[in-house]
Amino acid sequence: MNTQTQIPPRLPLPGVGRLLAVASGKGGVGKSTTAANLAVALSLEGLQVGLLDADIYGPNVPTMMGAQEKPSMTDEGRMLPLVRHGIKLISLGMIAEPGLPIIWRGPMLAKMVTQFLQDVDWAPLDYLIVDLPPGTGDVQLTLTQTAPIDGAVIVTTPQAVALEDVQRGIQMFNTVSVPVLGVIENMSAYVCPNCDTQTDIFGHGGAASMASLYDIPFLGEIPLDLAVRTGGDQGTPITISLPESSPAIGYRDIARKVLASF
Ligand SMILES: Nc1ncnc2c1ncn2[C@@H]1O[C@H](COP(=O)(O)OP(=O)(O)OP(=O)(O)O)[C@@H](O)[C@H]1O
Ligand SMILES: [Mg+2]
């Protein structure tokens, strides 16, 4: 079956300035955590920001942003995003029935994502961030072909196995002509809160080398930090709960680099 012909065209999003994808080649590297904190960091720069959780496998944004309710609908049948920490949010996890994601394949998935972009009252927004599922399979390819994405940031951990997946991510975005704005190294180093010793649990610096190899910007590194994880679990990203912490400063620095890249 030729699914290419059934993929809807990239429709512009009226009232939405830029669409940014947060991607990773590998699962569990901190993509949703990064998407949530980047959204907050951009809003702290004075911008209006939305966050679309397009991860059908594990929609985590509702937990990480503390937004569990079902979104309401307008009389015209448009969905109203929830608003938390100043960010407009929609997640498949707010709507999906248990088991349903299994049947979302190719054209159906494309249609659903188009609806999440087109039939949600996002506007007015300066930035809409899309938290993609991990990997570079059909689903991600369809998403990046369907959504009018202006740029992608790729999250990785420093160790080699994750970096191999970054190469695939970069190639995928090249295939669909989406500019890669840069790479973020997450869980980069661990600083012991008791003795201040730094330990590079997953290594350190791999993402910067990868970025230079592929001639794409290195956007920054976020340390492995307990408060990043608890912030996510408790629904208050560290950029809000501990704005002076090293990870929060790192996210804000990355947000400014993203803004400067357009
Ligand atoms: N810098 C960090 N320090 C400590 N914990 C972190 C950090 N980044 C992410 N985590 C934690 O690691 C776990 C995985 O993060 P997250 O869910 O953001 O990854 P993901 O790439 O979105 O995963 P998936 O591929 O399943 O969507 C979460 O429990 C999160 O709180
Ligand atoms: Mg995730």
mmCIF file of N, CA and C in Angstrom, residues 152-234:
data_model
loop_
_atom_site.group_PDB
_atom_site.id
_atom_site.type_symbol
_atom_site.label_atom_id
_atom_site.label_comp_id
_atom_site.label_asym_id
_atom_site.label_seq_id
_atom_site.Cartn_x
_atom_site.Cartn_y
_atom_site.Cartn_z
ATOM 1 N N ALA A 152 13.984 21.265 14.736
ATOM 2 C CA ALA A 152 13.969 20.163 15.695
ATOM 3 C C ALA A 152 15.176 20.258 16.608
ATOM 4 N N VAL A 153 14.973 19.934 17.881
ATOM 5 C CA VAL A 153 16.120 19.747 18.767
ATOM 6 C C VAL A 153 16.173 18.271 19.142
ATOM 7 N N ILE A 154 17.377 17.751 19.205
ATOM 8 C CA ILE A 154 17.555 16.328 19.493
ATOM 9 C C ILE A 154 18.187 16.184 20.870
ATOM 10 N N VAL A 155 17.545 15.353 21.701
ATOM 11 C CA VAL A 155 18.036 15.122 23.060
ATOM 12 C C VAL A 155 18.748 13.774 23.081
ATOM 13 N N THR A 156 19.881 13.737 23.761
ATOM 14 C CA THR A 156 20.584 12.470 23.916
ATOM 15 C C THR A 156 21.283 12.426 25.265
ATOM 16 N N THR A 157 21.608 11.231 25.706
ATOM 17 C CA THR A 157 22.516 11.071 26.834
ATOM 18 C C THR A 157 23.919 10.891 26.242
ATOM 19 N N PRO A 158 24.957 11.043 27.046
ATOM 20 C CA PRO A 158 26.290 11.119 26.436
ATOM 21 C C PRO A 158 26.854 9.797 25.901
ATOM 22 N N GLN A 159 26.349 8.680 26.329
ATOM 23 C CA GLN A 159 27.051 7.438 25.983
ATOM 24 C C GLN A 159 26.848 7.051 24.523
ATOM 25 N N ALA A 160 27.765 6.272 24.028
ATOM 26 C CA ALA A 160 27.841 5.984 22.590
ATOM 27 C C ALA A 160 26.560 5.387 22.028
ATOM 28 N N VAL A 161 25.930 4.508 22.778
ATOM 29 C CA VAL A 161 24.769 3.825 22.219
ATOM 30 C C VAL A 161 23.643 4.811 21.900
ATOM 31 N N ALA A 162 23.505 5.830 22.733
ATOM 32 C CA ALA A 162 22.473 6.839 22.454
ATOM 33 C C ALA A 162 22.899 7.722 21.295
ATOM 34 N N LEU A 163 24.193 7.962 21.174
ATOM 35 C CA LEU A 163 24.676 8.839 20.116
ATOM 36 C C LEU A 163 24.504 8.228 18.735
ATOM 37 N N GLU A 164 24.611 6.910 18.649
ATOM 38 C CA GLU A 164 24.339 6.251 17.359
ATOM 39 C C GLU A 164 22.925 6.564 16.902
ATOM 40 N N ASP A 165 22.019 6.609 17.867
ATOM 41 C CA ASP A 165 20.625 6.904 17.530
ATOM 42 C C ASP A 165 20.441 8.362 17.125
ATOM 43 N N VAL A 166 21.296 9.232 17.647
ATOM 44 C CA VAL A 166 21.235 10.640 17.255
ATOM 45 C C VAL A 166 21.508 10.770 15.754
ATOM 46 N N GLN A 167 22.473 9.999 15.270
ATOM 47 C CA GLN A 167 22.787 10.044 13.832
ATOM 48 C C GLN A 167 21.546 9.732 13.021
ATOM 49 N N ARG A 168 20.819 8.713 13.447
ATOM 50 C CA ARG A 168 19.583 8.349 12.733
ATOM 51 C C ARG A 168 18.563 9.483 12.802
ATOM 52 N N GLY A 169 18.477 10.125 13.966
ATOM 53 C CA GLY A 169 17.544 11.241 14.120
ATOM 54 C C GLY A 169 17.881 12.378 13.167
ATOM 55 N N ILE A 170 19.151 12.711 13.098
ATOM 56 C CA ILE A 170 19.581 13.806 12.211
ATOM 57 C C ILE A 170 19.243 13.443 10.762
ATOM 58 N N GLN A 171 19.521 12.182 10.402
ATOM 59 C CA GLN A 171 19.227 11.757 9.026
ATOM 60 C C GLN A 171 17.738 11.818 8.732
ATOM 61 N N MET A 172 16.918 11.443 9.725
ATOM 62 C CA MET A 172 15.470 11.483 9.508
ATOM 63 C C MET A 172 15.017 12.925 9.229
ATOM 64 N N PHE A 173 15.488 13.864 10.012
ATOM 65 C CA PHE A 173 15.067 15.254 9.793
ATOM 66 C C PHE A 173 15.601 15.793 8.470
ATOM 67 N N ASN A 174 16.788 15.361 8.099
ATOM 68 C CA ASN A 174 17.298 15.760 6.781
ATOM 69 C C ASN A 174 16.391 15.241 5.674
ATOM 70 N N THR A 175 15.934 13.990 5.824
ATOM 71 C CA THR A 175 15.073 13.373 4.820
ATOM 72 C C THR A 175 13.795 14.178 4.607
ATOM 73 N N VAL A 176 13.242 14.708 5.697
ATOM 74 C CA VAL A 176 11.978 15.443 5.577
ATOM 75 C C VAL A 176 12.195 16.957 5.561
ATOM 76 N N SER A 177 13.447 17.370 5.360
ATOM 77 C CA SER A 177 13.805 18.794 5.229
ATOM 78 C C SER A 177 13.377 19.641 6.419
ATOM 79 N N VAL A 178 13.552 19.099 7.619
ATOM 80 C CA VAL A 178 13.321 19.895 8.831
ATOM 81 C C VAL A 178 14.695 20.261 9.399
ATOM 82 N N PRO A 179 14.982 21.554 9.568
ATOM 83 C CA PRO A 179 16.299 21.924 10.091
ATOM 84 C C PRO A 179 16.513 21.429 11.523
ATOM 85 N N VAL A 180 17.663 20.844 11.783
ATOM 86 C CA VAL A 180 18.008 20.446 13.152
ATOM 87 C C VAL A 180 18.681 21.647 13.813
ATOM 88 N N LEU A 181 18.027 22.188 14.844
ATOM 89 C CA LEU A 181 18.559 23.387 15.495
ATOM 90 C C LEU A 181 19.743 23.059 16.385
ATOM 91 N N GLY A 182 19.813 21.802 16.838
ATOM 92 C CA GLY A 182 20.954 21.426 17.655
ATOM 93 C C GLY A 182 20.679 20.216 18.521
ATOM 94 N N VAL A 183 21.725 19.847 19.270
ATOM 95 C CA VAL A 183 21.680 18.670 20.136
ATOM 96 C C VAL A 183 21.833 19.111 21.587
ATOM 97 N N ILE A 184 21.068 18.469 22.465
ATOM 98 C CA ILE A 184 21.175 18.721 23.912
ATOM 99 C C ILE A 184 21.692 17.448 24.575
ATOM 100 N N GLU A 185 22.709 17.599 25.410
ATOM 101 C CA GLU A 185 23.186 16.434 26.173
ATOM 102 C C GLU A 185 22.503 16.431 27.537
ATOM 103 N N ASN A 186 21.709 15.405 27.790
ATOM 104 C CA ASN A 186 20.994 15.298 29.068
ATOM 105 C C ASN A 186 21.649 14.232 29.939
ATOM 106 N N MET A 187 21.471 14.357 31.249
ATOM 107 C CA MET A 187 22.077 13.452 32.239
ATOM 108 C C MET A 187 23.591 13.471 32.069
ATOM 109 N N SER A 188 24.098 14.666 31.843
ATOM 110 C CA SER A 188 25.471 14.865 31.406
ATOM 111 C C SER A 188 26.485 14.560 32.489
ATOM 112 N N ALA A 189 26.244 15.043 33.673
ATOM 113 C CA ALA A 189 27.175 14.784 34.774
ATOM 114 C C ALA A 189 26.354 14.802 36.052
ATOM 115 N N TYR A 190 26.874 14.141 37.061
ATOM 116 C CA TYR A 190 26.174 14.142 38.351
ATOM 117 C C TYR A 190 27.082 14.800 39.381
ATOM 118 N N VAL A 191 26.570 15.828 40.023
ATOM 119 C CA VAL A 191 27.345 16.472 41.073
ATOM 120 C C VAL A 191 26.759 16.045 42.410
ATOM 121 N N CYS A 192 27.577 15.375 43.223
ATOM 122 C CA CYS A 192 27.107 14.873 44.516
ATOM 123 C C CYS A 192 26.723 16.054 45.412
ATOM 124 N N PRO A 193 25.473 16.068 45.901
ATOM 125 C CA PRO A 193 25.050 17.203 46.722
ATOM 126 C C PRO A 193 25.777 17.253 48.068
ATOM 127 N N ASN A 194 26.382 16.120 48.484
ATOM 128 C CA ASN A 194 27.066 16.093 49.784
ATOM 129 C C ASN A 194 28.520 16.550 49.691
ATOM 130 N N CYS A 195 29.202 16.085 48.625
ATOM 131 C CA CYS A 195 30.653 16.377 48.579
ATOM 132 C C CYS A 195 31.050 17.184 47.346
ATOM 133 N N ASP A 196 30.068 17.522 46.489
ATOM 134 C CA ASP A 196 30.355 18.362 45.316
ATOM 135 C C ASP A 196 31.219 17.694 44.255
ATOM 136 N N THR A 197 31.456 16.384 44.405
ATOM 137 C CA THR A 197 32.265 15.686 43.399
ATOM 138 C C THR A 197 31.424 15.456 42.153
ATOM 139 N N GLN A 198 32.010 15.681 40.984
ATOM 140 C CA GLN A 198 31.291 15.429 39.734
ATOM 141 C C GLN A 198 31.616 14.026 39.219
ATOM 142 N N THR A 199 30.564 13.271 38.887
ATOM 143 C CA THR A 199 30.745 11.946 38.303
ATOM 144 C C THR A 199 30.003 11.907 36.979
ATOM 145 N N ASP A 200 30.708 11.474 35.936
ATOM 146 C CA ASP A 200 30.079 11.406 34.612
ATOM 147 C C ASP A 200 29.494 10.008 34.418
ATOM 148 N N ILE A 201 28.313 9.799 34.989
ATOM 149 C CA ILE A 201 27.734 8.461 35.042
ATOM 150 C C ILE A 201 27.530 7.876 33.647
ATOM 151 N N PHE A 202 27.005 8.662 32.737
ATOM 152 C CA PHE A 202 26.800 8.180 31.363
ATOM 153 C C PHE A 202 27.860 8.727 30.408
ATOM 154 N N GLY A 203 28.986 9.185 30.955
ATOM 155 C CA GLY A 203 29.988 9.838 30.116
ATOM 156 C C GLY A 203 29.683 11.324 30.037
ATOM 157 N N HIS A 204 30.475 12.009 29.226
ATOM 158 C CA HIS A 204 30.332 13.467 29.166
ATOM 159 C C HIS A 204 30.937 13.963 27.862
ATOM 160 N N GLY A 205 30.239 14.860 27.206
ATOM 161 C CA GLY A 205 30.829 15.512 26.032
ATOM 162 C C GLY A 205 30.548 14.826 24.711
ATOM 163 N N GLY A 206 29.899 13.659 24.751
ATOM 164 C CA GLY A 206 29.642 12.925 23.506
ATOM 165 C C GLY A 206 28.756 13.688 22.546
ATOM 166 N N ALA A 207 27.768 14.389 23.079
ATOM 167 C CA ALA A 207 26.828 15.102 22.199
ATOM 168 C C ALA A 207 27.516 16.277 21.510
ATOM 169 N N ALA A 208 28.426 16.931 22.242
ATOM 170 C CA ALA A 208 29.147 18.064 21.640
ATOM 171 C C ALA A 208 30.010 17.565 20.477
ATOM 172 N N SER A 209 30.664 16.409 20.661
ATOM 173 C CA SER A 209 31.488 15.860 19.565
ATOM 174 C C SER A 209 30.615 15.500 18.376
ATOM 175 N N MET A 210 29.462 14.904 18.693
ATOM 176 C CA MET A 210 28.527 14.503 17.620
ATOM 177 C C MET A 210 28.050 15.742 16.845
ATOM 178 N N ALA A 211 27.727 16.788 17.580
ATOM 179 C CA ALA A 211 27.245 18.015 16.934
ATOM 180 C C ALA A 211 28.325 18.574 16.012
ATOM 181 N N SER A 212 29.563 18.542 16.490
ATOM 182 C CA SER A 212 30.615 19.116 15.651
ATOM 183 C C SER A 212 30.861 18.231 14.430
ATOM 184 N N LEU A 213 30.744 16.903 14.611
ATOM 185 C CA LEU A 213 30.906 15.972 13.485
ATOM 186 C C LEU A 213 29.864 16.240 12.392
ATOM 187 N N TYR A 214 28.637 16.507 12.817
ATOM 188 C CA TYR A 214 27.547 16.720 11.854
ATOM 189 C C TYR A 214 27.343 18.192 11.515
ATOM 190 N N ASP A 215 28.191 19.020 12.083
ATOM 191 C CA ASP A 215 28.129 20.452 11.813
ATOM 192 C C ASP A 215 26.761 21.054 12.170
ATOM 193 N N ILE A 216 26.278 20.650 13.331
ATOM 194 C CA ILE A 216 25.050 21.261 13.849
ATOM 195 C C ILE A 216 25.360 21.836 15.234
ATOM 196 N N PRO A 217 24.586 22.816 15.680
ATOM 197 C CA PRO A 217 24.932 23.450 16.957
ATOM 198 C C PRO A 217 24.786 22.498 18.148
ATOM 199 N N PHE A 218 25.655 22.690 19.120
ATOM 200 C CA PHE A 218 25.497 22.034 20.420
ATOM 201 C C PHE A 218 24.789 23.043 21.319
ATOM 202 N N LEU A 219 23.615 22.680 21.812
ATOM 203 C CA LEU A 219 22.787 23.670 22.518
ATOM 204 C C LEU A 219 23.080 23.742 24.013
ATOM 205 N N GLY A 220 23.678 22.674 24.564
ATOM 206 C CA GLY A 220 23.998 22.724 25.988
ATOM 207 C C GLY A 220 23.810 21.379 26.652
ATOM 208 N N GLU A 221 24.170 21.343 27.930
ATOM 209 C CA GLU A 221 24.059 20.086 28.673
ATOM 210 C C GLU A 221 23.295 20.313 29.972
ATOM 211 N N ILE A 222 22.523 19.295 30.336
ATOM 212 C CA ILE A 222 21.745 19.333 31.574
ATOM 213 C C ILE A 222 22.264 18.205 32.462
ATOM 214 N N PRO A 223 22.643 18.516 33.698
ATOM 215 C CA PRO A 223 23.182 17.465 34.566
ATOM 216 C C PRO A 223 22.114 16.460 35.003
ATOM 217 N N LEU A 224 22.570 15.309 35.428
ATOM 218 C CA LEU A 224 21.693 14.340 36.089
ATOM 219 C C LEU A 224 21.447 14.890 37.490
ATOM 220 N N ASP A 225 20.207 15.181 37.797
ATOM 221 C CA ASP A 225 19.918 15.901 39.043
ATOM 222 C C ASP A 225 18.581 15.407 39.596
ATOM 223 N N LEU A 226 18.602 15.039 40.852
ATOM 224 C CA LEU A 226 17.390 14.504 41.489
ATOM 225 C C LEU A 226 16.190 15.437 41.321
ATOM 226 N N ALA A 227 16.431 16.730 41.426
ATOM 227 C CA ALA A 227 15.321 17.695 41.374
ATOM 228 C C ALA A 227 14.699 17.791 39.982
ATOM 229 N N VAL A 228 15.447 17.403 38.937
ATOM 230 C CA VAL A 228 14.851 17.354 37.591
ATOM 231 C C VAL A 228 13.792 16.257 37.572
ATOM 232 N N ARG A 229 14.148 15.112 38.137
ATOM 233 C CA ARG A 229 13.230 13.972 38.158
ATOM 234 C C ARG A 229 12.025 14.235 39.064
ATOM 235 N N THR A 230 12.256 14.744 40.256
ATOM 236 C CA THR A 230 11.113 14.985 41.155
ATOM 237 C C THR A 230 10.211 16.089 40.594
ATOM 238 N N GLY A 231 10.815 17.084 39.961
ATOM 239 C CA GLY A 231 10.004 18.142 39.331
ATOM 240 C C GLY A 231 9.049 17.539 38.319
ATOM 241 N N GLY A 232 9.560 16.611 37.508
ATOM 242 C CA GLY A 232 8.726 15.950 36.503
ATOM 243 C C GLY A 232 7.639 15.101 37.138
ATOM 244 N N ASP A 233 8.003 14.346 38.150
ATOM 245 C CA ASP A 233 7.025 13.469 38.799
ATOM 246 C C ASP A 233 5.940 14.266 39.513
ATOM 247 N N GLN A 234 6.321 15.441 40.011
ATOM 248 C CA GLN A 234 5.356 16.224 40.795
ATOM 249 C C GLN A 234 4.582 17.240 39.954
#
